[in-house]
Amino acid sequence: QVQLVESGGGLVQAGGSLRLSCAASGRTFSRYRMGWFRQAPGKGREFVADISWSGANTYYADSVKGRFTISRDNAKNTVYLQMNSLKPEDTAVYYCAASETVAGSFGDRYRYWGQGTQVTVSS
């Protein structure tokens, strides 16, 4: 069982930055691939990024590539999402998720989900 708690969301102006954190419980964090997803009002869940067990491999949605960076610290059981050059269309609830297998952008392959953190980008 893994429990995930996101933090770091908030209100920011377009062009600004935020760093989201996702703290995981348990001592087996390094066994999980971690992903970030988001859901805007009235829209479906959208893949943002994922990172491999060691952190050596990352994968991004085209919409955030070059602006967002996913990273992890296995010693702290935490995964991060650094978001730069934010745009109003980045406004959404952001969720982190954990998978025991290679999951990439497939949300149904992630077994554990956090409760989400709101990110609002004003124009």
Coordinates of N, CA, C and O in Angstrom, one line a residue:
Q1 N 0.8 -1.2 0.0 CA 0.0 0.0 0.0 C 0.9 1.3 0.0 O 1.9 1.3 0.8
V2 N 0.6 2.2 -0.9 CA 1.3 3.4 -1.0 C 0.3 4.6 -0.8 O -0.7 4.6 -1.5
Q3 N 0.6 5.5 0.0 CA -0.2 6.7 0.1 C 0.6 7.9 -0.4 O 1.8 8.1 -0.1
L4 N -0.1 8.7 -1.3 CA 0.6 9.8 -1.9 C -0.1 11.1 -1.5 O -1.3 11.2 -1.5
V5 N 0.7 12.1 -1.2 CA 0.2 13.4 -0.8 C 0.9 14.5 -1.6 O 2.1 14.7 -1.5
E6 N 0.1 15.2 -2.4 CA 0.7 16.3 -3.2 C 0.6 17.6 -2.5 O -0.2 17.8 -1.6
S7 N 1.6 18.5 -2.8 CA 1.6 19.8 -2.3 C 2.3 20.8 -3.2 O 2.9 20.3 -4.2
G8 N 2.2 22.1 -3.0 CA 2.9 23.0 -3.8 C 2.0 23.8 -4.8 O 2.5 24.7 -5.5
G9 N 0.8 23.4 -4.9 CA -0.1 24.1 -5.9 C -0.4 25.5 -5.4 O -0.1 25.9 -4.3
G10 N -1.0 26.3 -6.3 CA -1.4 27.7 -5.9 C -1.8 28.5 -7.1 O -2.0 27.9 -8.2
L11 N -1.8 29.8 -6.9 CA -2.2 30.7 -7.9 C -0.9 31.4 -8.4 O -0.1 31.9 -7.5
V12 N -0.7 31.5 -9.7 CA 0.5 32.1 -10.2 C 0.2 32.8 -11.5 O -0.8 32.4 -12.2
Q13 N 0.9 33.9 -11.8 CA 0.6 34.6 -13.1 C 1.3 33.8 -14.3 O 2.3 33.1 -14.1
A14 N 0.7 34.0 -15.4 CA 1.3 33.4 -16.6 C 2.8 33.8 -16.7 O 3.2 35.0 -16.5
G15 N 3.6 32.8 -17.1 CA 5.0 33.0 -17.2 C 5.8 32.7 -15.9 O 7.0 32.6 -15.9
G16 N 5.0 32.5 -14.8 CA 5.6 32.1 -13.6 C 6.0 30.7 -13.4 O 5.8 29.9 -14.4
S17 N 6.4 30.3 -12.2 CA 6.8 28.9 -11.9 C 6.2 28.4 -10.6 O 5.9 29.2 -9.7
L18 N 6.1 27.1 -10.6 CA 5.7 26.4 -9.3 C 6.4 25.1 -9.3 O 6.7 24.6 -10.4
R19 N 6.6 24.6 -8.1 CA 7.2 23.3 -8.0 C 6.2 22.5 -7.1 O 5.9 22.8 -5.9
L20 N 5.7 21.4 -7.7 CA 4.8 20.5 -7.0 C 5.7 19.4 -6.4 O 6.6 18.9 -6.9
S21 N 5.2 18.9 -5.2 CA 5.8 17.8 -4.6 C 4.8 16.7 -4.3 O 3.6 17.0 -4.1
C22 N 5.3 15.5 -4.3 CA 4.4 14.4 -4.0 C 5.1 13.4 -3.0 O 6.1 12.8 -3.4
A23 N 4.7 13.4 -1.8 CA 5.4 12.6 -0.8 C 4.7 11.2 -0.7 O 3.4 11.2 -0.6
A24 N 5.4 10.2 -0.7 CA 4.9 8.8 -0.6 C 5.2 8.2 0.7 O 6.3 8.4 1.3
S25 N 4.3 7.4 1.2 CA 4.5 6.6 2.4 C 5.2 5.3 2.0 O 5.2 4.9 0.9
G26 N 5.7 4.6 3.0 CA 6.3 3.3 2.8 C 7.7 3.3 2.5 O 8.3 4.4 2.1
R27 N 8.4 2.2 2.5 CA 9.8 2.1 2.3 C 10.2 1.5 1.0 O 11.3 1.2 0.7
T28 N 9.2 1.4 0.1 CA 9.5 0.8 -1.2 C 9.3 1.7 -2.3 O 9.0 1.4 -3.5
F29 N 9.4 3.0 -2.1 CA 9.2 4.1 -3.0 C 9.9 3.8 -4.3 O 9.4 4.0 -5.4
S30 N 11.2 3.4 -4.2 CA 12.0 3.3 -5.4 C 11.6 2.2 -6.3 O 12.1 2.0 -7.4
R31 N 10.6 1.3 -5.9 CA 10.1 0.3 -6.7 C 9.0 0.7 -7.6 O 8.5 0.0 -8.5
Y32 N 8.6 2.0 -7.5 CA 7.4 2.5 -8.2 C 7.9 3.5 -9.3 O 8.7 4.4 -9.0
R33 N 7.4 3.4 -10.5 CA 7.4 4.4 -11.4 C 6.4 5.5 -11.0 O 5.3 5.1 -10.6
M34 N 6.7 6.7 -11.2 CA 5.9 7.8 -10.7 C 5.4 8.7 -11.9 O 6.2 8.9 -12.8
G35 N 4.2 9.1 -11.8 CA 3.7 9.9 -12.9 C 2.9 11.1 -12.4 O 2.5 11.1 -11.2
W36 N 2.8 12.1 -13.2 CA 2.0 13.3 -12.9 C 0.9 13.4 -14.0 O 1.2 13.2 -15.2
F37 N -0.3 13.6 -13.5 CA -1.5 13.8 -14.4 C -2.2 15.1 -14.0 O -1.9 15.6 -12.9
R38 N -3.0 15.6 -14.8 CA -3.8 16.8 -14.5 C -5.2 16.7 -15.1 O -5.4 16.0 -16.0
Q39 N -6.1 17.4 -14.4 CA -7.5 17.4 -14.9 C -8.0 18.8 -14.8 O -8.1 19.4 -13.7
A40 N -8.3 19.5 -15.9 CA -8.9 20.8 -16.0 C -10.4 20.7 -15.8 O -11.0 19.6 -16.2
P41 N -11.1 21.8 -15.4 CA -12.5 21.7 -15.3 C -13.2 21.3 -16.6 O -12.9 21.9 -17.6
G42 N -14.1 20.4 -16.5 CA -14.9 20.0 -17.7 C -14.1 19.1 -18.7 O -14.6 18.8 -19.7
K43 N -12.9 18.7 -18.3 CA -12.1 18.0 -19.2 C -11.6 16.6 -18.6 O -11.7 16.5 -17.4
G44 N -11.2 15.7 -19.4 CA -10.7 14.5 -18.9 C -9.3 14.6 -18.3 O -8.6 15.6 -18.4
R45 N -8.9 13.5 -17.7 CA -7.5 13.4 -17.1 C -6.5 13.4 -18.2 O -6.7 12.7 -19.2
E46 N -5.4 14.1 -18.0 CA -4.4 14.3 -19.0 C -3.0 13.9 -18.4 O -2.7 14.4 -17.4
F47 N -2.3 13.1 -19.2 CA -0.9 12.7 -18.7 C 0.0 14.0 -18.9 O -0.1 14.7 -19.8
V48 N 0.9 14.1 -17.9 CA 1.8 15.2 -17.9 C 3.2 14.7 -18.0 O 4.0 15.1 -19.0
A49 N 3.6 13.8 -17.1 CA 5.0 13.3 -17.2 C 5.1 12.1 -16.3 O 4.3 11.8 -15.4
D50 N 6.2 11.2 -16.6 CA 6.5 10.2 -15.7 C 8.0 10.0 -15.6 O 8.7 10.5 -16.4
I51 N 8.4 9.2 -14.6 CA 9.8 9.0 -14.3 C 10.0 7.6 -13.9 O 9.2 7.0 -13.2
S52 N 11.2 7.0 -14.3 CA 11.5 5.6 -14.0 C 11.9 5.5 -12.5 O 12.0 6.4 -11.8
W53 N 12.1 4.2 -12.2 CA 12.4 3.9 -10.8 C 13.6 4.6 -10.3 O 13.6 5.2 -9.2
S54 N 14.7 4.7 -11.1 CA 15.9 5.3 -10.6 C 15.9 6.8 -10.9 O 16.8 7.5 -10.4
G55 N 15.0 7.3 -11.8 CA 15.0 8.7 -12.2 C 15.8 8.9 -13.4 O 15.8 10.1 -13.9
A56 N 16.4 7.9 -14.0 CA 17.2 8.1 -15.2 C 16.4 8.3 -16.4 O 16.9 9.0 -17.4
N57 N 15.2 7.9 -16.5 CA 14.3 8.0 -17.7 C 13.1 8.8 -17.3 O 12.4 8.5 -16.4
T58 N 12.8 9.8 -18.2 CA 11.6 10.6 -18.1 C 10.8 10.7 -19.4 O 11.4 10.5 -20.5
Y59 N 9.6 11.0 -19.3 CA 8.7 11.1 -20.5 C 7.7 12.2 -20.2 O 7.1 12.3 -19.1
Y60 N 7.5 13.0 -21.3 CA 6.6 14.2 -21.1 C 5.6 14.2 -22.2 O 5.8 13.8 -23.3
A61 N 4.4 14.8 -21.8 CA 3.4 15.2 -22.8 C 4.0 16.3 -23.7 O 4.7 17.2 -23.2
D62 N 3.6 16.3 -24.9 CA 4.1 17.4 -25.8 C 3.7 18.8 -25.3 O 4.5 19.7 -25.5
S63 N 2.6 18.9 -24.6 CA 2.1 20.2 -24.2 C 3.0 20.8 -23.1 O 2.9 22.0 -22.9
V64 N 3.8 20.0 -22.4 CA 4.6 20.5 -21.3 C 6.1 20.4 -21.6 O 6.9 20.9 -20.8
K65 N 6.5 19.7 -22.7 CA 7.9 19.4 -22.9 C 8.6 20.7 -23.1 O 8.2 21.6 -23.8
G66 N 9.8 20.8 -22.4 CA 10.6 22.0 -22.4 C 10.2 23.0 -21.3 O 11.0 23.9 -21.1
R67 N 9.1 22.8 -20.7 CA 8.7 23.7 -19.7 C 8.6 23.1 -18.3 O 8.9 23.7 -17.3
F68 N 8.2 21.8 -18.3 CA 8.1 21.1 -17.0 C 9.2 20.1 -16.9 O 9.7 19.5 -17.9
T69 N 9.6 19.8 -15.6 CA 10.7 18.8 -15.3 C 10.2 17.9 -14.2 O 9.9 18.4 -13.1
I70 N 10.2 16.6 -14.4 CA 9.9 15.7 -13.3 C 11.2 15.2 -12.8 O 12.1 14.9 -13.5
S71 N 11.2 15.0 -11.5 CA 12.4 14.4 -10.8 C 12.0 13.7 -9.6 O 10.8 13.8 -9.1
R72 N 12.9 12.9 -9.0 CA 12.5 12.2 -7.8 C 13.7 12.1 -6.8 O 14.9 12.1 -7.3
D73 N 13.4 12.0 -5.6 CA 14.5 11.8 -4.5 C 14.0 10.5 -3.8 O 13.1 10.6 -2.9
N74 N 14.6 9.4 -4.1 CA 14.2 8.2 -3.4 C 14.5 8.1 -1.9 O 13.8 7.5 -1.2
A75 N 15.5 8.9 -1.5 CA 15.8 8.9 -0.1 C 14.8 9.7 0.7 O 14.6 9.4 1.9
K76 N 14.1 10.6 0.0 CA 13.0 11.3 0.7 C 11.6 10.9 0.3 O 10.6 11.5 0.7
N77 N 11.5 9.8 -0.5 CA 10.2 9.3 -0.9 C 9.4 10.3 -1.6 O 8.2 10.4 -1.3
T78 N 10.0 11.1 -2.4 CA 9.3 12.3 -3.0 C 9.6 12.4 -4.5 O 10.7 12.2 -4.9
V79 N 8.5 12.7 -5.2 CA 8.7 13.1 -6.6 C 8.2 14.5 -6.8 O 7.3 15.0 -6.1
Y80 N 8.9 15.2 -7.7 CA 8.7 16.6 -7.9 C 8.2 16.9 -9.4 O 8.5 16.1 -10.3
L81 N 7.5 18.0 -9.5 CA 7.2 18.5 -10.9 C 7.5 20.0 -10.9 O 6.8 20.8 -10.3
Q82 N 8.6 20.4 -11.5 CA 9.0 21.8 -11.6 C 8.3 22.3 -12.9 O 8.5 21.8 -14.0
M83 N 7.5 23.3 -12.7 CA 6.7 23.9 -13.8 C 7.2 25.3 -14.1 O 7.0 26.2 -13.2
N84 N 7.7 25.6 -15.2 CA 8.2 26.9 -15.6 C 7.3 27.4 -16.8 O 6.7 26.6 -17.5
S85 N 7.4 28.7 -17.0 CA 6.7 29.3 -18.2 C 5.3 28.9 -18.2 O 4.7 28.5 -19.2
L86 N 4.6 29.0 -17.1 CA 3.2 28.5 -17.0 C 2.3 29.3 -17.8 O 2.5 30.5 -18.0
K87 N 1.3 28.6 -18.3 CA 0.3 29.2 -19.2 C -1.1 29.1 -18.6 O -1.3 28.1 -17.8
P88 N -2.0 29.9 -18.9 CA -3.4 29.7 -18.4 C -4.0 28.3 -18.7 O -4.7 27.8 -17.8
E89 N -3.6 27.8 -19.8 CA -4.1 26.4 -20.1 C -3.5 25.3 -19.2 O -3.9 24.1 -19.3
D90 N -2.5 25.6 -18.4 CA -2.0 24.7 -17.4 C -2.8 24.6 -16.2 O -2.6 23.8 -15.3
T91 N -3.8 25.5 -16.1 CA -4.7 25.4 -14.9 C -5.4 24.1 -14.8 O -6.1 23.7 -15.8
A92 N -5.3 23.5 -13.7 CA -5.9 22.1 -13.5 C -5.6 21.7 -12.1 O -4.8 22.3 -11.3
V93 N -6.2 20.6 -11.7 CA -5.8 19.8 -10.5 C -4.8 18.8 -10.9 O -5.0 18.1 -11.9
Y94 N -3.7 18.9 -10.2 CA -2.5 18.0 -10.6 C -2.5 16.8 -9.6 O -2.5 17.0 -8.4
Y95 N -2.3 15.6 -10.2 CA -2.3 14.4 -9.4 C -1.0 13.7 -9.6 O -0.5 13.6 -10.8
C96 N -0.4 13.1 -8.6 CA 0.7 12.2 -8.8 C 0.1 10.8 -8.6 O -0.9 10.5 -8.0
A97 N 0.8 9.8 -9.2 CA 0.4 8.4 -9.2 C 1.6 7.5 -9.3 O 2.7 7.9 -9.7
A98 N 1.4 6.3 -8.7 CA 2.5 5.3 -8.6 C 2.1 4.1 -9.4 O 1.0 3.6 -9.2
S99 N 3.1 3.5 -10.1 CA 2.8 2.3 -10.8 C 4.0 1.3 -10.5 O 5.1 1.7 -10.5
E100 N 3.6 0.0 -10.4 CA 4.6 -1.0 -10.2 C 5.2 -1.5 -11.5 O 6.1 -2.3 -11.6
T101 N 4.6 -1.1 -12.6 CA 5.1 -1.5 -14.0 C 5.3 -0.3 -14.8 O 5.1 0.9 -14.4
V102 N 5.8 -0.5 -16.0 CA 6.0 0.6 -17.0 C 4.6 1.1 -17.4 O 3.8 0.3 -17.8
A103 N 4.3 2.3 -17.1 CA 3.0 2.8 -17.3 C 2.9 4.0 -18.3 O 1.9 4.1 -19.0
G104 N 3.9 4.8 -18.3 CA 3.9 6.0 -19.2 C 2.6 6.8 -19.1 O 2.3 7.2 -18.0
S105 N 1.9 7.0 -20.2 CA 0.8 7.9 -20.2 C -0.5 7.2 -19.9 O -1.6 7.8 -20.0
F106 N -0.5 5.9 -19.7 CA -1.7 5.1 -19.5 C -2.1 5.1 -18.0 O -1.6 4.4 -17.2
G107 N -3.1 6.0 -17.7 CA -3.5 6.2 -16.4 C -4.0 4.9 -15.7 O -3.8 4.8 -14.4
D108 N -4.6 4.0 -16.4 CA -5.1 2.8 -15.7 C -4.1 1.8 -15.3 O -4.3 0.8 -14.6
R109 N -2.8 2.1 -15.6 CA -1.7 1.3 -15.2 C -1.1 1.8 -13.9 O -0.3 1.1 -13.3
Y110 N -1.6 2.9 -13.4 CA -1.1 3.4 -12.1 C -2.1 2.9 -11.0 O -3.3 3.1 -11.1
R111 N -1.5 2.3 -10.0 CA -2.3 1.7 -9.0 C -2.7 2.7 -7.9 O -3.8 2.6 -7.3
Y112 N -1.8 3.6 -7.6 CA -2.0 4.5 -6.4 C -2.1 6.0 -6.9 O -1.3 6.4 -7.8
W113 N -3.0 6.7 -6.3 CA -3.2 8.1 -6.7 C -3.3 9.0 -5.5 O -3.8 8.6 -4.4
G114 N -2.8 10.2 -5.6 CA -2.9 11.2 -4.6 C -4.3 11.9 -4.7 O -5.1 11.6 -5.6
Q115 N -4.5 12.9 -3.8 CA -5.8 13.6 -3.8 C -5.8 14.8 -4.7 O -6.8 15.4 -4.9
G116 N -4.6 15.2 -5.1 CA -4.5 16.3 -6.1 C -4.2 17.6 -5.4 O -4.5 17.9 -4.2
T117 N -3.6 18.5 -6.2 CA -3.4 19.9 -5.7 C -3.7 20.8 -6.9 O -3.4 20.6 -8.0
Q118 N -4.4 21.9 -6.5 CA -4.9 22.9 -7.5 C -3.8 23.8 -8.0 O -3.1 24.4 -7.2
V119 N -3.7 24.0 -9.3 CA -2.8 24.9 -9.9 C -3.6 25.9 -10.8 O -4.4 25.4 -11.6
T120 N -3.5 27.2 -10.5 CA -4.3 28.1 -11.2 C -3.3 29.2 -11.8 O -2.6 29.8 -11.1
V121 N -3.4 29.3 -13.1 CA -2.5 30.3 -13.8 C -3.3 31.4 -14.4 O -4.2 31.2 -15.2
S122 N -3.1 32.6 -13.9 CA -3.9 33.8 -14.4 C -3.2 34.4 -15.5 O -2.0 34.4 -15.6
S123 N -4.0 35.0 -16.4 CA -3.4 35.6 -17.6 C -3.2 37.1 -17.4 O -3.5 37.7 -16.4

